[in-house]
Amino acid sequence: MTNTGHTPLAESAGPRETPDAAIAMTDAEGTVMGWTRAAQQLVGYSAGEVVGRSAAHVLPPPEDARRASAFAEQCRAQGGWSGTVAVRHRDGRTLTMTLRISLLWGQDADTRWLVSVTDIGSLSSGATNGPVRESLLARAPIGIVVHDLQLRCAWVNDAMERHDGVPHHRRFGRRLKDSLPALEAEALEAVMQQVLENGSTMVHEYRAWPPAATRREHAFSASFFCLQGADGTPLGVCSMAVDVTGNRRARERLAILSEASTRIGSTLDVMQTGQELAELAVPLLADHAIVDLVEPVSLGLEPSARIGTTSGRTPPLRRAGLATIDPDVPELPFVREEVIHPHPSSSFAAVLRTGRSHLEPVLDTQAGPWVDHDPVRAQKVRDSGIHSLMVVPIRARRCVLGLALFARSEEQTPFQENDLLLAEELVTRAALCLDNALRYARERTAALTLQRDLLPRRVQGGAAVEVASRYMPADMDHGVGGDWFDVIELSGARVALVVGDVVGHGINAAATMGRLRTAVRTLADLDLPPDELLAHLDDTVRRLNDEDANASDEVPAVLGATCLYAVYDPVTRRCTVARAGHPPLLIIDVQGQVTVPDLPSGAPLGLGLGLVPFESVELELPEGSLLAFYSDGLVESRDDDIDVGLARLGAALAHPGASLEDLCTRAMETLPTQAPADDVTLLLARTRALRPTQVASWDLPNELTTVPNVRHLVARQLSKWGLEPLMAPAELIVSELVTNAIRHCDGPSRLRLIQHRVLTCEVSDTNTSQPRPRQPQTLDENGRGLFLVARLSRRWGSRPGTDGKVVWAEQDLPPTAAAT
């Protein structure tokens, strides 16, 4: 009676108390040797009033000693007895009882009798003792064992050997774990110990493998009774076991449909769904189950043809699920994930073409085109002992997604029509899950493609920062999210660093992410301070929400977003940061010290909460500082608070000597082992600083006579930097910019040259009006300066300054200078 290790179904209750059992044990002469508390409750006699006296004591007066002696002789001759008798209650009432007397064997051929009494009158009240009582009434075989106080076997009946195959001599004087090492002895002995301690009657259900049904699991229900002596102290425990396999299987066949809703489709992985279907079918429906999916479906793609439209060519399949009752049987045909080509004349090909199930109660493994086509695997089928087969198509939206095969080898009963109905119901539920997974895979693929196309393929930080990044989309169940990051090179060797997260998942979130990233780049080109940029971005998100709200036939694509935006200047080593509901920035200094700067959190974008303006904070950073921008998917989880995630991320990044790529890898390794429920984004930036010799600046008086002197200053500085090829165009650019500053403002101006990846010329003035190129007429003497600047530079523009504006222009360095 070896435990299989299977987890019982929901209706397989643990030990439970049953107060209505009446059990007594007598010796060969009918003298009561043991009494139960339930027997006292049933007939009113205590153990002290019965033990040591003849069982006839509880019979009505007409049942005299002579008749009792004759009855005992009859029991000895027949090895037991069952029937209906009258039993006298202690208060004088006569009760009609169903009586069952079983012969027990002890060591040295000693015998005892176990008397089981059931009150017929209590049946109508619904108080039953489950399978044991039913067996008492139906005269079904009951295995009986009496254990002593050390839980060793003292007495046993013949039926118990038929249950578990253990002969009497191997059982006497031994505990369950000694005679049956594979039995769930620990659980059963725990129940018996409980019965000894409190005197109650308990029932425990378990599964085992009787020898008469090799490799076929049986279910048993065992009731345990405490036998008491004359003084009421425990003498031992009696167990009565009934084979309830038939009832259990009926319940399990109903429960399997209920389980299908929770065990099939736990993920949106089509291959995993196939495996779940196979595992659910074994062993309750079949000894072996195989699930094969049409190859496009196994890859997350739609099937190519509908039912009835396929040509004579059978589509290839890929094995998605495989389950068997015994992994030690010879290898079944094909292994999981192997590609299979069904023979056109096989039943498998017919199921794929027609979409109709195939039932073969008795499988002919010696003939058929599939045997001729692949004799090697046909021999493996023979070796496995498979004798009955069902093939069920997996259908959805008039397309066959694959097929499920169910086979029996150890279970000798062939499949019947009711088995096929159950299999079709299971497969239908799995087909719904597969179809949902395919729909999701299609949307996820589109969203992921869109998202990857919209994210930067390669980020560069110019002269300001060294950067590295990581991005990991969410798992299959949650879908692609709306995370994005970007590095935008600004004028004056500065750089903008941004990370954001759109609420939601799917293609809408990915598309919205692309729109917001584009908006941020456009606003960054205007060189707005971070707080102003977030305010404009908040307006953009709200406009998108309003547009979606006006489209009543569509689900709103945007609900909100978070963003963190920073601008770093390598000349001043200052970083200006603002955030809108996004997780804070992490800063790791060159010694590995991690700090979280105190930044106002700001309201998320697009939620209408922006009544309080966004705030910028300016930080001065030593050269080599590490800035970590990330999304909440990296630091938040269901199990841990965000502070735990921040500490874990900081510890992973606190390695000053490591490269940024190594640090990115370390940070991603802090994620849980399971696939993330949200997108994970990480952007690392290590700050650089320009040397003082790379920057030259001059304050300029507001006089046109300054222009020739400015040209001389520029030429001399470029000569120091070895940029003589840029002198002529740089002098013209500076002349035009300084001239415009003097003509259009009253205060002083300032000229700054920066040599980094490019040569930048900047002219600051006190006029807040931004320069606008205009189209000069043929005879106009003015208006061509900005056109000249645009022609001589790689790009030019203006940005707000502290007390006015800054007009700038960039020139590419000569190849030799750029190489150095």
mmCIF file of N, CA and C in Angstrom, residues 25-100:
data_model
loop_
_atom_site.group_PDB
_atom_site.id
_atom_site.type_symbol
_atom_site.label_atom_id
_atom_site.label_comp_id
_atom_site.label_asym_id
_atom_site.label_seq_id
_atom_site.Cartn_x
_atom_site.Cartn_y
_atom_site.Cartn_z
ATOM 1 N N MET A 25 -14.009 -5.300 20.464
ATOM 2 C CA MET A 25 -13.198 -6.472 20.142
ATOM 3 C C MET A 25 -13.427 -7.513 21.232
ATOM 4 N N THR A 26 -13.632 -8.754 20.788
ATOM 5 C CA THR A 26 -13.853 -9.855 21.730
ATOM 6 C C THR A 26 -12.814 -10.937 21.491
ATOM 7 N N ASP A 27 -12.696 -11.825 22.484
ATOM 8 C CA ASP A 27 -11.807 -12.957 22.282
ATOM 9 C C ASP A 27 -12.553 -14.073 21.568
ATOM 10 N N ALA A 28 -11.925 -15.224 21.441
ATOM 11 C CA ALA A 28 -12.526 -16.328 20.689
ATOM 12 C C ALA A 28 -13.817 -16.830 21.320
ATOM 13 N N GLU A 29 -14.002 -16.593 22.630
ATOM 14 C CA GLU A 29 -15.193 -17.078 23.323
ATOM 15 C C GLU A 29 -16.290 -16.032 23.408
ATOM 16 N N GLY A 30 -16.039 -14.847 22.826
ATOM 17 C CA GLY A 30 -17.064 -13.806 22.844
ATOM 18 C C GLY A 30 -16.962 -12.861 24.010
ATOM 19 N N THR A 31 -15.902 -12.939 24.793
ATOM 20 C CA THR A 31 -15.715 -12.007 25.907
ATOM 21 C C THR A 31 -15.144 -10.694 25.371
ATOM 22 N N VAL A 32 -15.765 -9.578 25.784
ATOM 23 C CA VAL A 32 -15.335 -8.273 25.288
ATOM 24 C C VAL A 32 -13.953 -7.946 25.848
ATOM 25 N N MET A 33 -13.010 -7.665 24.937
ATOM 26 C CA MET A 33 -11.641 -7.332 25.316
ATOM 27 C C MET A 33 -11.334 -5.845 25.154
ATOM 28 N N GLY A 34 -12.058 -5.159 24.277
ATOM 29 C CA GLY A 34 -11.830 -3.731 24.035
ATOM 30 C C GLY A 34 -13.126 -3.050 23.652
ATOM 31 N N TRP A 35 -13.261 -1.817 24.084
ATOM 32 C CA TRP A 35 -14.508 -1.070 23.895
ATOM 33 C C TRP A 35 -14.147 0.337 23.414
ATOM 34 N N THR A 36 -15.037 0.992 22.677
ATOM 35 C CA THR A 36 -14.766 2.341 22.176
ATOM 36 C C THR A 36 -15.719 3.342 22.795
ATOM 37 N N ARG A 37 -15.279 4.603 22.802
ATOM 38 C CA ARG A 37 -16.126 5.671 23.319
ATOM 39 C C ARG A 37 -17.409 5.786 22.506
ATOM 40 N N ALA A 38 -17.312 5.577 21.188
ATOM 41 C CA ALA A 38 -18.495 5.659 20.336
ATOM 42 C C ALA A 38 -19.473 4.532 20.645
ATOM 43 N N ALA A 39 -18.946 3.348 21.018
ATOM 44 C CA ALA A 39 -19.832 2.249 21.400
ATOM 45 C C ALA A 39 -20.603 2.608 22.667
ATOM 46 N N GLN A 40 -19.937 3.292 23.572
ATOM 47 C CA GLN A 40 -20.625 3.731 24.783
ATOM 48 C C GLN A 40 -21.735 4.718 24.446
ATOM 49 N N GLN A 41 -21.450 5.643 23.517
ATOM 50 C CA GLN A 41 -22.462 6.609 23.125
ATOM 51 C C GLN A 41 -23.636 5.940 22.426
ATOM 52 N N LEU A 42 -23.392 4.828 21.733
ATOM 53 C CA LEU A 42 -24.446 4.182 20.963
ATOM 54 C C LEU A 42 -25.348 3.318 21.850
ATOM 55 N N VAL A 43 -24.747 2.520 22.729
ATOM 56 C CA VAL A 43 -25.573 1.590 23.524
ATOM 57 C C VAL A 43 -25.615 1.950 24.998
ATOM 58 N N GLY A 44 -24.853 2.965 25.420
ATOM 59 C CA GLY A 44 -24.961 3.454 26.787
ATOM 60 C C GLY A 44 -24.068 2.793 27.797
ATOM 61 N N TYR A 45 -23.422 1.705 27.486
ATOM 62 C CA TYR A 45 -22.560 1.003 28.431
ATOM 63 C C TYR A 45 -21.139 1.567 28.370
ATOM 64 N N SER A 46 -20.569 1.789 29.537
ATOM 65 C CA SER A 46 -19.171 2.213 29.593
ATOM 66 C C SER A 46 -18.258 1.002 29.454
ATOM 67 N N ALA A 47 -16.957 1.285 29.233
ATOM 68 C CA ALA A 47 -16.000 0.187 29.097
ATOM 69 C C ALA A 47 -15.955 -0.649 30.367
ATOM 70 N N GLY A 48 -16.043 -0.013 31.525
ATOM 71 C CA GLY A 48 -16.002 -0.758 32.773
ATOM 72 C C GLY A 48 -17.174 -1.711 32.940
ATOM 73 N N GLU A 49 -18.319 -1.414 32.300
ATOM 74 C CA GLU A 49 -19.501 -2.269 32.426
ATOM 75 C C GLU A 49 -19.491 -3.416 31.425
ATOM 76 N N VAL A 50 -18.628 -3.369 30.417
ATOM 77 C CA VAL A 50 -18.681 -4.362 29.334
ATOM 78 C C VAL A 50 -17.417 -5.193 29.259
ATOM 79 N N VAL A 51 -16.253 -4.541 29.322
ATOM 80 C CA VAL A 51 -14.992 -5.265 29.144
ATOM 81 C C VAL A 51 -14.853 -6.334 30.219
ATOM 82 N N GLY A 52 -14.482 -7.527 29.742
ATOM 83 C CA GLY A 52 -14.350 -8.670 30.628
ATOM 84 C C GLY A 52 -15.619 -9.489 30.757
ATOM 85 N N ARG A 53 -16.705 -9.040 30.155
ATOM 86 C CA ARG A 53 -17.970 -9.766 30.214
ATOM 87 C C ARG A 53 -18.326 -10.258 28.822
ATOM 88 N N SER A 54 -19.260 -11.155 28.709
ATOM 89 C CA SER A 54 -19.686 -11.700 27.426
ATOM 90 C C SER A 54 -20.417 -10.638 26.620
ATOM 91 N N ALA A 55 -20.234 -10.722 25.308
ATOM 92 C CA ALA A 55 -20.928 -9.784 24.435
ATOM 93 C C ALA A 55 -22.431 -9.934 24.518
ATOM 94 N N ALA A 56 -22.893 -11.101 24.998
ATOM 95 C CA ALA A 56 -24.334 -11.314 25.137
ATOM 96 C C ALA A 56 -24.945 -10.360 26.146
ATOM 97 N N HIS A 57 -24.092 -9.686 26.959
ATOM 98 C CA HIS A 57 -24.580 -8.753 27.960
ATOM 99 C C HIS A 57 -25.396 -7.627 27.332
ATOM 100 N N VAL A 58 -25.059 -7.272 26.058
ATOM 101 C CA VAL A 58 -25.771 -6.172 25.409
ATOM 102 C C VAL A 58 -26.868 -6.682 24.487
ATOM 103 N N LEU A 59 -27.141 -8.000 24.510
ATOM 104 C CA LEU A 59 -28.221 -8.541 23.702
ATOM 105 C C LEU A 59 -29.504 -8.566 24.522
ATOM 106 N N PRO A 60 -30.676 -8.499 23.886
ATOM 107 C CA PRO A 60 -31.939 -8.545 24.629
ATOM 108 C C PRO A 60 -32.070 -9.861 25.371
ATOM 109 N N PRO A 61 -32.914 -9.932 26.420
ATOM 110 C CA PRO A 61 -33.048 -11.150 27.250
ATOM 111 C C PRO A 61 -33.297 -12.422 26.469
ATOM 112 N N PRO A 62 -34.119 -12.387 25.386
ATOM 113 C CA PRO A 62 -34.329 -13.665 24.681
ATOM 114 C C PRO A 62 -33.046 -14.261 24.121
ATOM 115 N N GLU A 63 -32.059 -13.394 23.900
ATOM 116 C CA GLU A 63 -30.799 -13.897 23.341
ATOM 117 C C GLU A 63 -29.977 -14.481 24.494
ATOM 118 N N ASP A 64 -30.305 -15.684 24.904
ATOM 119 C CA ASP A 64 -29.633 -16.274 26.049
ATOM 120 C C ASP A 64 -28.245 -16.784 25.679
ATOM 121 N N ALA A 65 -27.587 -17.294 26.668
ATOM 122 C CA ALA A 65 -26.204 -17.741 26.480
ATOM 123 C C ALA A 65 -26.083 -18.873 25.486
ATOM 124 N N ARG A 66 -27.096 -19.800 25.485
ATOM 125 C CA ARG A 66 -27.005 -20.927 24.552
ATOM 126 C C ARG A 66 -27.050 -20.431 23.110
ATOM 127 N N ARG A 67 -27.947 -19.491 22.844
ATOM 128 C CA ARG A 67 -28.035 -18.965 21.480
ATOM 129 C C ARG A 67 -26.767 -18.186 21.116
ATOM 130 N N ALA A 68 -26.237 -17.468 22.101
ATOM 131 C CA ALA A 68 -24.997 -16.734 21.829
ATOM 132 C C ALA A 68 -23.859 -17.691 21.521
ATOM 133 N N SER A 69 -23.794 -18.820 22.227
ATOM 134 C CA SER A 69 -22.737 -19.798 21.971
ATOM 135 C C SER A 69 -22.888 -20.403 20.594
ATOM 136 N N ALA A 70 -24.127 -20.704 20.193
ATOM 137 C CA ALA A 70 -24.361 -21.255 18.858
ATOM 138 C C ALA A 70 -23.985 -20.235 17.777
ATOM 139 N N PHE A 71 -24.279 -18.986 18.065
ATOM 140 C CA PHE A 71 -23.933 -17.931 17.104
ATOM 141 C C PHE A 71 -22.419 -17.827 16.953
ATOM 142 N N ALA A 72 -21.705 -17.965 18.063
ATOM 143 C CA ALA A 72 -20.242 -17.905 18.010
ATOM 144 C C ALA A 72 -19.672 -19.037 17.177
ATOM 145 N N GLU A 73 -20.246 -20.238 17.318
ATOM 146 C CA GLU A 73 -19.780 -21.373 16.519
ATOM 147 C C GLU A 73 -20.016 -21.122 15.036
ATOM 148 N N GLN A 74 -21.126 -20.509 14.723
ATOM 149 C CA GLN A 74 -21.440 -20.196 13.318
ATOM 150 C C GLN A 74 -20.422 -19.202 12.762
ATOM 151 N N CYS A 75 -20.067 -18.210 13.540
ATOM 152 C CA CYS A 75 -19.073 -17.222 13.088
ATOM 153 C C CYS A 75 -17.730 -17.882 12.838
ATOM 154 N N ARG A 76 -17.343 -18.831 13.742
ATOM 155 C CA ARG A 76 -16.071 -19.505 13.549
ATOM 156 C C ARG A 76 -16.062 -20.313 12.268
ATOM 157 N N ALA A 77 -17.172 -20.952 11.999
ATOM 158 C CA ALA A 77 -17.252 -21.796 10.802
ATOM 159 C C ALA A 77 -17.202 -20.957 9.531
ATOM 160 N N GLN A 78 -17.811 -19.798 9.565
ATOM 161 C CA GLN A 78 -17.894 -18.967 8.347
ATOM 162 C C GLN A 78 -16.791 -17.912 8.284
ATOM 163 N N GLY A 79 -15.993 -17.773 9.338
ATOM 164 C CA GLY A 79 -14.952 -16.754 9.351
ATOM 165 C C GLY A 79 -15.498 -15.359 9.562
ATOM 166 N N GLY A 80 -16.715 -15.233 10.072
ATOM 167 C CA GLY A 80 -17.325 -13.929 10.310
ATOM 168 C C GLY A 80 -18.801 -13.967 9.999
ATOM 169 N N TRP A 81 -19.447 -12.830 10.218
ATOM 170 C CA TRP A 81 -20.889 -12.796 9.964
ATOM 171 C C TRP A 81 -21.315 -11.345 9.827
ATOM 172 N N SER A 82 -22.377 -11.128 9.038
ATOM 173 C CA SER A 82 -22.957 -9.791 8.955
ATOM 174 C C SER A 82 -24.452 -9.924 8.789
ATOM 175 N N GLY A 83 -25.181 -8.992 9.365
ATOM 176 C CA GLY A 83 -26.633 -9.014 9.279
ATOM 177 C C GLY A 83 -27.229 -8.018 10.242
ATOM 178 N N THR A 84 -28.547 -8.135 10.430
ATOM 179 C CA THR A 84 -29.276 -7.216 11.296
ATOM 180 C C THR A 84 -29.622 -7.921 12.600
ATOM 181 N N VAL A 85 -29.376 -7.247 13.734
ATOM 182 C CA VAL A 85 -29.664 -7.817 15.045
ATOM 183 C C VAL A 85 -30.302 -6.753 15.924
ATOM 184 N N ALA A 86 -30.895 -7.230 17.038
ATOM 185 C CA ALA A 86 -31.431 -6.324 18.057
ATOM 186 C C ALA A 86 -30.416 -6.204 19.171
ATOM 187 N N VAL A 87 -30.128 -4.969 19.589
ATOM 188 C CA VAL A 87 -29.156 -4.690 20.639
ATOM 189 C C VAL A 87 -29.855 -3.928 21.756
ATOM 190 N N ARG A 88 -29.554 -4.312 22.994
ATOM 191 C CA ARG A 88 -30.200 -3.690 24.136
ATOM 192 C C ARG A 88 -29.409 -2.468 24.600
ATOM 193 N N HIS A 89 -30.089 -1.328 24.680
ATOM 194 C CA HIS A 89 -29.479 -0.119 25.214
ATOM 195 C C HIS A 89 -29.464 -0.195 26.731
ATOM 196 N N ARG A 90 -28.572 0.504 27.352
ATOM 197 C CA ARG A 90 -28.469 0.463 28.812
ATOM 198 C C ARG A 90 -29.740 0.926 29.503
ATOM 199 N N ASP A 91 -30.492 1.837 28.822
ATOM 200 C CA ASP A 91 -31.722 2.326 29.441
ATOM 201 C C ASP A 91 -32.906 1.398 29.191
ATOM 202 N N GLY A 92 -32.642 0.230 28.559
ATOM 203 C CA GLY A 92 -33.711 -0.740 28.354
ATOM 204 C C GLY A 92 -34.292 -0.738 26.958
ATOM 205 N N ARG A 93 -34.012 0.287 26.173
ATOM 206 C CA ARG A 93 -34.524 0.326 24.802
ATOM 207 C C ARG A 93 -33.877 -0.760 23.968
ATOM 208 N N THR A 94 -34.582 -1.190 22.926
ATOM 209 C CA THR A 94 -34.021 -2.147 21.971
ATOM 210 C C THR A 94 -33.746 -1.417 20.664
ATOM 211 N N LEU A 95 -32.522 -1.490 20.173
ATOM 212 C CA LEU A 95 -32.103 -0.803 18.947
ATOM 213 C C LEU A 95 -31.891 -1.827 17.841
ATOM 214 N N THR A 96 -32.324 -1.465 16.648
ATOM 215 C CA THR A 96 -32.083 -2.327 15.489
ATOM 216 C C THR A 96 -30.758 -1.924 14.859
ATOM 217 N N MET A 97 -29.844 -2.850 14.798
ATOM 218 C CA MET A 97 -28.480 -2.551 14.354
ATOM 219 C C MET A 97 -28.076 -3.459 13.195
ATOM 220 N N THR A 98 -27.201 -2.910 12.368
ATOM 221 C CA THR A 98 -26.494 -3.731 11.387
ATOM 222 C C THR A 98 -25.183 -4.168 12.023
ATOM 223 N N LEU A 99 -25.016 -5.478 12.121
ATOM 224 C CA LEU A 99 -23.865 -6.038 12.824
ATOM 225 C C LEU A 99 -22.920 -6.702 11.827
ATOM 226 N N ARG A 100 -21.631 -6.491 12.018
ATOM 227 C CA ARG A 100 -20.625 -7.160 11.194
ATOM 228 C C ARG A 100 -19.530 -7.671 12.107
#
